[in-house]
CSV table of C-alpha atoms and ligand atoms in Angstrom, one decimal:
chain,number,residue,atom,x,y,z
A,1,UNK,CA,-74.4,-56.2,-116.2
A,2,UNK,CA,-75.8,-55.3,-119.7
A,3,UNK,CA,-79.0,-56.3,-121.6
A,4,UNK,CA,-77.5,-59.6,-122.3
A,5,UNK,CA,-78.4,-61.2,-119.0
A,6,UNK,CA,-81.7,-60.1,-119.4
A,7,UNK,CA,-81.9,-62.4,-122.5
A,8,UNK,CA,-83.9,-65.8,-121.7
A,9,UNK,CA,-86.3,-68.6,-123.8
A,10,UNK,CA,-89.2,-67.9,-122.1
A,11,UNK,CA,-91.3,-65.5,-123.2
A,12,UNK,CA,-94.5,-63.9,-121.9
A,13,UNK,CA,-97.0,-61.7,-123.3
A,14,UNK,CA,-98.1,-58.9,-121.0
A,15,UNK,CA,-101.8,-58.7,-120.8
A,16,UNK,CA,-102.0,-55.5,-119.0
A,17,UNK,CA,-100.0,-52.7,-120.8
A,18,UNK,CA,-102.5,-50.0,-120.1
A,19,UNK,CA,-102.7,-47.1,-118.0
A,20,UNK,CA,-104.4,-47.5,-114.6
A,21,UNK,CA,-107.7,-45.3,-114.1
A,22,UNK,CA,-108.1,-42.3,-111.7
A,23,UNK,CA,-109.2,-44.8,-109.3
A,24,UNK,CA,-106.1,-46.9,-109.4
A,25,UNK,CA,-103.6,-43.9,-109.1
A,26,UNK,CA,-105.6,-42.5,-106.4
A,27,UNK,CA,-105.6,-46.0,-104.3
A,28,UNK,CA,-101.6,-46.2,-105.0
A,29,UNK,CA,-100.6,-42.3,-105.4
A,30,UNK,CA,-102.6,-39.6,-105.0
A,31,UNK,CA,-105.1,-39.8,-102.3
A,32,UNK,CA,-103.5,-42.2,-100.5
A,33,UNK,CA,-101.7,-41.5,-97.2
A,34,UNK,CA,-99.5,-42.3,-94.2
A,35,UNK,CA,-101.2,-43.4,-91.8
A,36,UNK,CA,-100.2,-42.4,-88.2
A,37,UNK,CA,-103.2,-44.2,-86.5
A,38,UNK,CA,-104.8,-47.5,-86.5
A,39,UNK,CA,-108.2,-49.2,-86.3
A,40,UNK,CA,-108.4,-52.7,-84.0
A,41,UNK,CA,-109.8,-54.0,-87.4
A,42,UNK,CA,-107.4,-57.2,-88.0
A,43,UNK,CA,-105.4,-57.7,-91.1
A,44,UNK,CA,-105.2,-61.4,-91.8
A,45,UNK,CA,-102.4,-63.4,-92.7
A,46,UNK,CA,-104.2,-64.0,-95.6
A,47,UNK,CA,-104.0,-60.5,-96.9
A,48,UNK,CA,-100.1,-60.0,-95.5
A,49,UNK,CA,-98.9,-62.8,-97.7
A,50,UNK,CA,-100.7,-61.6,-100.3
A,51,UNK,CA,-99.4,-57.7,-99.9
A,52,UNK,CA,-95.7,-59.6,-100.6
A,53,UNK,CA,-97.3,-61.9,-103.5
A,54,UNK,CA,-98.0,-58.7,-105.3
A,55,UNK,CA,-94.9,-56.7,-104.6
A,56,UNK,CA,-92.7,-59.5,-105.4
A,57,UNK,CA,-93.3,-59.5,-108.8
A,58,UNK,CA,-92.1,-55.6,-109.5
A,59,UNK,CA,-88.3,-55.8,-110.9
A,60,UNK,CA,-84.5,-55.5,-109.1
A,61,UNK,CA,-81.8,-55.3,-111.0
A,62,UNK,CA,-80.5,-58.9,-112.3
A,63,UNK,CA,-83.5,-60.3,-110.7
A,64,UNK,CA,-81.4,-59.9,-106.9
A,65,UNK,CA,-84.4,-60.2,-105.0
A,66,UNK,CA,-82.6,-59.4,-101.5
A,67,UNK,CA,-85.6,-58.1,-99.7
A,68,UNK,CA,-87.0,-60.4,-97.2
A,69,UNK,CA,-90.4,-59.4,-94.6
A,70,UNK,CA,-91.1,-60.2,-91.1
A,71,UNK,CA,-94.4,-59.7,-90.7
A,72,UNK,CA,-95.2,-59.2,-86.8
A,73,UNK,CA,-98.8,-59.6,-85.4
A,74,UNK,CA,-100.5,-58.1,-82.4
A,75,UNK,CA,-98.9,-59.5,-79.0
A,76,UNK,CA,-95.6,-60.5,-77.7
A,77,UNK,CA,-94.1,-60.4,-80.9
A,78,UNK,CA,-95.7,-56.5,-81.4
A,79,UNK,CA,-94.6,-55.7,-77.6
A,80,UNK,CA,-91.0,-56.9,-78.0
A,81,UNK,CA,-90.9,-54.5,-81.7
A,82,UNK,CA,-92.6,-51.8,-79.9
A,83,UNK,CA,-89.2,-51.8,-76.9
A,84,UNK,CA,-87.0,-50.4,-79.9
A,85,UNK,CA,-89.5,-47.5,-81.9
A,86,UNK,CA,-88.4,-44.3,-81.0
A,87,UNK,CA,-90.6,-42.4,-78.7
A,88,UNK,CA,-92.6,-40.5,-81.3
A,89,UNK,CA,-93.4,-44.3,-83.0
A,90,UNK,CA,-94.1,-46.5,-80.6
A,91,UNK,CA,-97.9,-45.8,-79.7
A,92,UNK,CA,-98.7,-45.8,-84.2
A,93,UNK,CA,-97.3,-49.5,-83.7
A,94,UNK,CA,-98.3,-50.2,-80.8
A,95,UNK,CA,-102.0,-49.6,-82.3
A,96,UNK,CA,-100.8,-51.4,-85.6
A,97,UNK,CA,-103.0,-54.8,-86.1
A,98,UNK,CA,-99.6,-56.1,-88.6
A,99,UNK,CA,-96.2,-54.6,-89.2
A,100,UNK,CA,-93.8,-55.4,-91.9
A,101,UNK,CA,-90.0,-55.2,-90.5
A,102,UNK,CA,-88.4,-55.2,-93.7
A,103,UNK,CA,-84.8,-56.5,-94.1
A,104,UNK,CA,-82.1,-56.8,-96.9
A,105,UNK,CA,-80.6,-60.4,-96.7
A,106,UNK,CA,-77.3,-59.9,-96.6
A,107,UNK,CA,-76.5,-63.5,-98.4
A,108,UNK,CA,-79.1,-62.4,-101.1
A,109,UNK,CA,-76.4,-64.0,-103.7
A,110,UNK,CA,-77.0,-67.4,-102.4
A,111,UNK,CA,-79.8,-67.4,-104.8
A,112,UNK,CA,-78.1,-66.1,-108.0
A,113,UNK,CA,-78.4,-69.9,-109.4
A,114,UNK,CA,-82.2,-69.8,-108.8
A,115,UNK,CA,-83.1,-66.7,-109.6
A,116,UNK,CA,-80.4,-65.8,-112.8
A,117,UNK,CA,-80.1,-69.1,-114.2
A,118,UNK,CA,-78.2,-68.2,-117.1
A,119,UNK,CA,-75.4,-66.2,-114.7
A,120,UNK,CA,-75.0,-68.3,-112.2
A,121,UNK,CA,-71.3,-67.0,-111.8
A,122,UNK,CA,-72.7,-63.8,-110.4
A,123,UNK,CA,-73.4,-65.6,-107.2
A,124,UNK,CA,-69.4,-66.1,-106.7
A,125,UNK,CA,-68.9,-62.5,-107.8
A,126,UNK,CA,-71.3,-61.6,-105.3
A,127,UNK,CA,-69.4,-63.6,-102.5
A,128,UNK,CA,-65.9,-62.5,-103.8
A,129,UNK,CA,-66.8,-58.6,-103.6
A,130,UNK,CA,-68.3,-57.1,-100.5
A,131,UNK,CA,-69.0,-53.7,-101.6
A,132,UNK,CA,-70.8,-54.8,-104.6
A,133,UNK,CA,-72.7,-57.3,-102.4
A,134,UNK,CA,-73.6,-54.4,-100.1
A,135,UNK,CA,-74.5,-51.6,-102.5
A,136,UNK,CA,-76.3,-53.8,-104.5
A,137,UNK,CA,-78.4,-55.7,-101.5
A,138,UNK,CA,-79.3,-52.4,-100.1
A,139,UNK,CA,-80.0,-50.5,-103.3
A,140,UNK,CA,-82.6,-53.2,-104.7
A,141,UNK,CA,-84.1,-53.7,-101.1
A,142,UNK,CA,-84.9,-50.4,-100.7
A,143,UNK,CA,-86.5,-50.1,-104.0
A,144,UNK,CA,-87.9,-53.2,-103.2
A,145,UNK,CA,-89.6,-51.5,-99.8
A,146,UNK,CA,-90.9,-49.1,-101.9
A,147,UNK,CA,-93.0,-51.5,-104.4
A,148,UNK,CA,-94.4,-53.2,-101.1
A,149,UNK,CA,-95.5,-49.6,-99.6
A,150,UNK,CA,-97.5,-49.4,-103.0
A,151,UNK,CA,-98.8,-53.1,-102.6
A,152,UNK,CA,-100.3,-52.8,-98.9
A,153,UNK,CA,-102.2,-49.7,-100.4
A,154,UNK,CA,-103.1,-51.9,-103.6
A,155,UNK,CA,-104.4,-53.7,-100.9
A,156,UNK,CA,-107.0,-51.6,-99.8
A,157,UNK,CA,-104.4,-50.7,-96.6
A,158,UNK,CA,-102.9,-48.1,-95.0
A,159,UNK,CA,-99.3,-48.0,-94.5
A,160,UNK,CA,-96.7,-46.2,-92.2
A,161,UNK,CA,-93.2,-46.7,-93.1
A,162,UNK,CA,-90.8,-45.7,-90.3
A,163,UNK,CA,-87.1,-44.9,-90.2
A,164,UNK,CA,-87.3,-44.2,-86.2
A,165,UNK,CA,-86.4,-47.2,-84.7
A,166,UNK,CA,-82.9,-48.8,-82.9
A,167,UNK,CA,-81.5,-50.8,-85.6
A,168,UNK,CA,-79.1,-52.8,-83.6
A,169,UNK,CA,-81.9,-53.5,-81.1
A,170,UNK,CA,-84.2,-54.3,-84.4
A,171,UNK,CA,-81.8,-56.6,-85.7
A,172,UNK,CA,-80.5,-58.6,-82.5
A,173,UNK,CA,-84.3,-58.9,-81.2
A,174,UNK,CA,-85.6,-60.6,-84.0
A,175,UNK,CA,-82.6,-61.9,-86.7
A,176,UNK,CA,-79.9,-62.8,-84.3
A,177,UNK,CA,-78.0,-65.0,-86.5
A,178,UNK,CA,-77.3,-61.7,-88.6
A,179,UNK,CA,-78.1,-63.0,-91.9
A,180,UNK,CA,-81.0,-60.5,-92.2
A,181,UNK,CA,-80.5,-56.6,-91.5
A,182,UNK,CA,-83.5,-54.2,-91.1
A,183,UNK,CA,-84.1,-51.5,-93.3
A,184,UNK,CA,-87.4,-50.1,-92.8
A,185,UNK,CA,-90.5,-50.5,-90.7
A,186,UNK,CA,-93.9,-50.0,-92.0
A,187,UNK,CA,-97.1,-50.0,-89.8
A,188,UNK,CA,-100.2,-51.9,-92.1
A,189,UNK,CA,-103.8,-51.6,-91.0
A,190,UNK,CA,-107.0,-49.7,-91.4
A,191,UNK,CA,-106.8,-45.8,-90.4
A,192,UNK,CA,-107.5,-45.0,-87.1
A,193,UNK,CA,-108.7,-41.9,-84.7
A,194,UNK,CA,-107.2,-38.4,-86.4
A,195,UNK,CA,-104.9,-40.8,-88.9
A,196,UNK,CA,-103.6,-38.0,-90.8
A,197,UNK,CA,-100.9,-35.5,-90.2
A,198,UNK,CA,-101.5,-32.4,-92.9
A,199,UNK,CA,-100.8,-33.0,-96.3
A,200,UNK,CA,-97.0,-31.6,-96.7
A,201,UNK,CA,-96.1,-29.9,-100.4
A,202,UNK,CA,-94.5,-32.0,-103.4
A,203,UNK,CA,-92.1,-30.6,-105.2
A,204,UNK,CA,-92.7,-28.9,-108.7
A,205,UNK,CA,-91.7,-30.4,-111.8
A,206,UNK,CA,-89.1,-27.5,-112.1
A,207,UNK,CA,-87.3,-28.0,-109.4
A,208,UNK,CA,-87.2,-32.1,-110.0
A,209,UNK,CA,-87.3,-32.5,-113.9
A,210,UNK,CA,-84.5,-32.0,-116.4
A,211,UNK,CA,-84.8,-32.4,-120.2
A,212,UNK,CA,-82.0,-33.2,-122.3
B,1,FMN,C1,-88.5,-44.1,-95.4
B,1,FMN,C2,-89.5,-43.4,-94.6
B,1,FMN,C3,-89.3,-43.2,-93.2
B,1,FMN,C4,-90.2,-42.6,-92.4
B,1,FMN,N1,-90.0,-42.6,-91.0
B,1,FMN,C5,-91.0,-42.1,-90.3
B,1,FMN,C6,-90.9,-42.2,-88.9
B,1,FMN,O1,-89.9,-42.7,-88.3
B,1,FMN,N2,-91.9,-41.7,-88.1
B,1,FMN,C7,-93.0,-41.2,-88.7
B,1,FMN,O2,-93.9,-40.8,-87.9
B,1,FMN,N3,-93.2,-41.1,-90.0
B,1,FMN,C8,-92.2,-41.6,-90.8
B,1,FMN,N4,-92.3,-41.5,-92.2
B,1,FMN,C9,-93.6,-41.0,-92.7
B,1,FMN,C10,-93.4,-39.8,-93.7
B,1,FMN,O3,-93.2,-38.6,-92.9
B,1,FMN,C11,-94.6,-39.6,-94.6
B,1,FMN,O4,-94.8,-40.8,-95.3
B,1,FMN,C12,-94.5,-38.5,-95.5
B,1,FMN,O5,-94.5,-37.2,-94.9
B,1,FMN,C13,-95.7,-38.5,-96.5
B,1,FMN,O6,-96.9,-38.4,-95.9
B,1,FMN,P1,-98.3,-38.6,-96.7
B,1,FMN,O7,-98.2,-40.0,-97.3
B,1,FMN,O8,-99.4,-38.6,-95.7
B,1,FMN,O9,-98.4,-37.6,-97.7
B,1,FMN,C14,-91.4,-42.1,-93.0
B,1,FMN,C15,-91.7,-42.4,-94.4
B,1,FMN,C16,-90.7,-43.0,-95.1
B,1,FMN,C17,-91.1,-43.2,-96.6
């Protein structure tokens, strides 16, 4: 997969190459923060389809695209989600008002044609090669859960990604057919009582950066 299939007619102009302002970095990165807590404030469905409208446009490799979002709202849907949190999570979402379960499609390369139309080969690549399917699904979802953290807190959100759930319950609960697999489950509202845990420590550039 080189440069070449990123070749294509169209061509675009970006309008926005310019950094983003204090304010900006501290919405997305800086001051922003996990929340553990949430407000009964709603979050419409309004501003959940437009928290994946915004993160849909960051990149995946070949264009992939294998992350899909079930957004649950308060109710039955939030009770039956709730049943499979670990201990530790289950009152943050029970107090959520929205939750993202996020999921890699697992037949992501059904839409090779649509979505690489100059490759469409890839898509019986994909099929032919499980492994590659796999790696690739999961790699470019995950990176893909990470670009909608950062778009719930574009958002004026908080979010609370969790790893501390039953999978297998996850996964037969609400995408029985097995097409779609959870990944990650994040928690989207307003902050509630005592939201925050402490701020834990980054690491420093010298133990993270290497210059060659
Ligand atoms: C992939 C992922 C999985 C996480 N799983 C859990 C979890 O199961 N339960 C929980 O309370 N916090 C969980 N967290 C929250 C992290 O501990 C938290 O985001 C991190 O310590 C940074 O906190 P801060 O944003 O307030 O600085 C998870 C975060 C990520 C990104």
């Amino acid at each position: 997969m080189g440069h070449e299939i990123m070749t294509t007619t169209e061509t675009t102009t970006p309008t926005s190459l310019q950094p983003l302002d204090e304010t900006g970095r501290a919405v997305l990165f800086t001051e922003a923060r996990t929340a553990n807590s949430f407000a009964p404030t709603p979050v419409g469905d309004e501003e959940l389809s437009q928290i994946w409208d915004l993160a849909k446009w960051a990149p995946t490799a070949a264009n992939f695209q294998p992350l899909r979002v079930l957004y649950v709202r308060p109710g039955e849907g939030r009770d039956r989600l709730v049943a499979h949190m670990s201990d530790g999570n289950k009152a943050k979402t029970a107090s959520a008002p929205a939750v993202a379960v996020l999921a890699v499609d697992t037949a992501f390369h059904e839409h090779v044609p649509d979505l690489l139309p100059f490759r469409p080969e890839l898509k019986d690549v994909l099929a032919a090669d499980d492994e590659m399917r796999e790696t690739s699904g999961m790699f470019n979802a995950t990176l893909q859960a990470g670009y909608f953290i950062l778009s719930v807190r574009a958002h004026g959100l908080a979010a609370g990604p969790m790893k501390g759930y039953d999978s297998a319950g996850v996964d037969a609960e609400f995408f029985p057919d097995g097409r779609w697999r959870t990944i990650l489950i994040v928690n989207i509202g307003h902050p509630g009582e005592n939201p925050w845990f402490g701020r834990l420590p980054r690491l420093d550039e010298s133990d993270v950066v290497r210059w060659a």
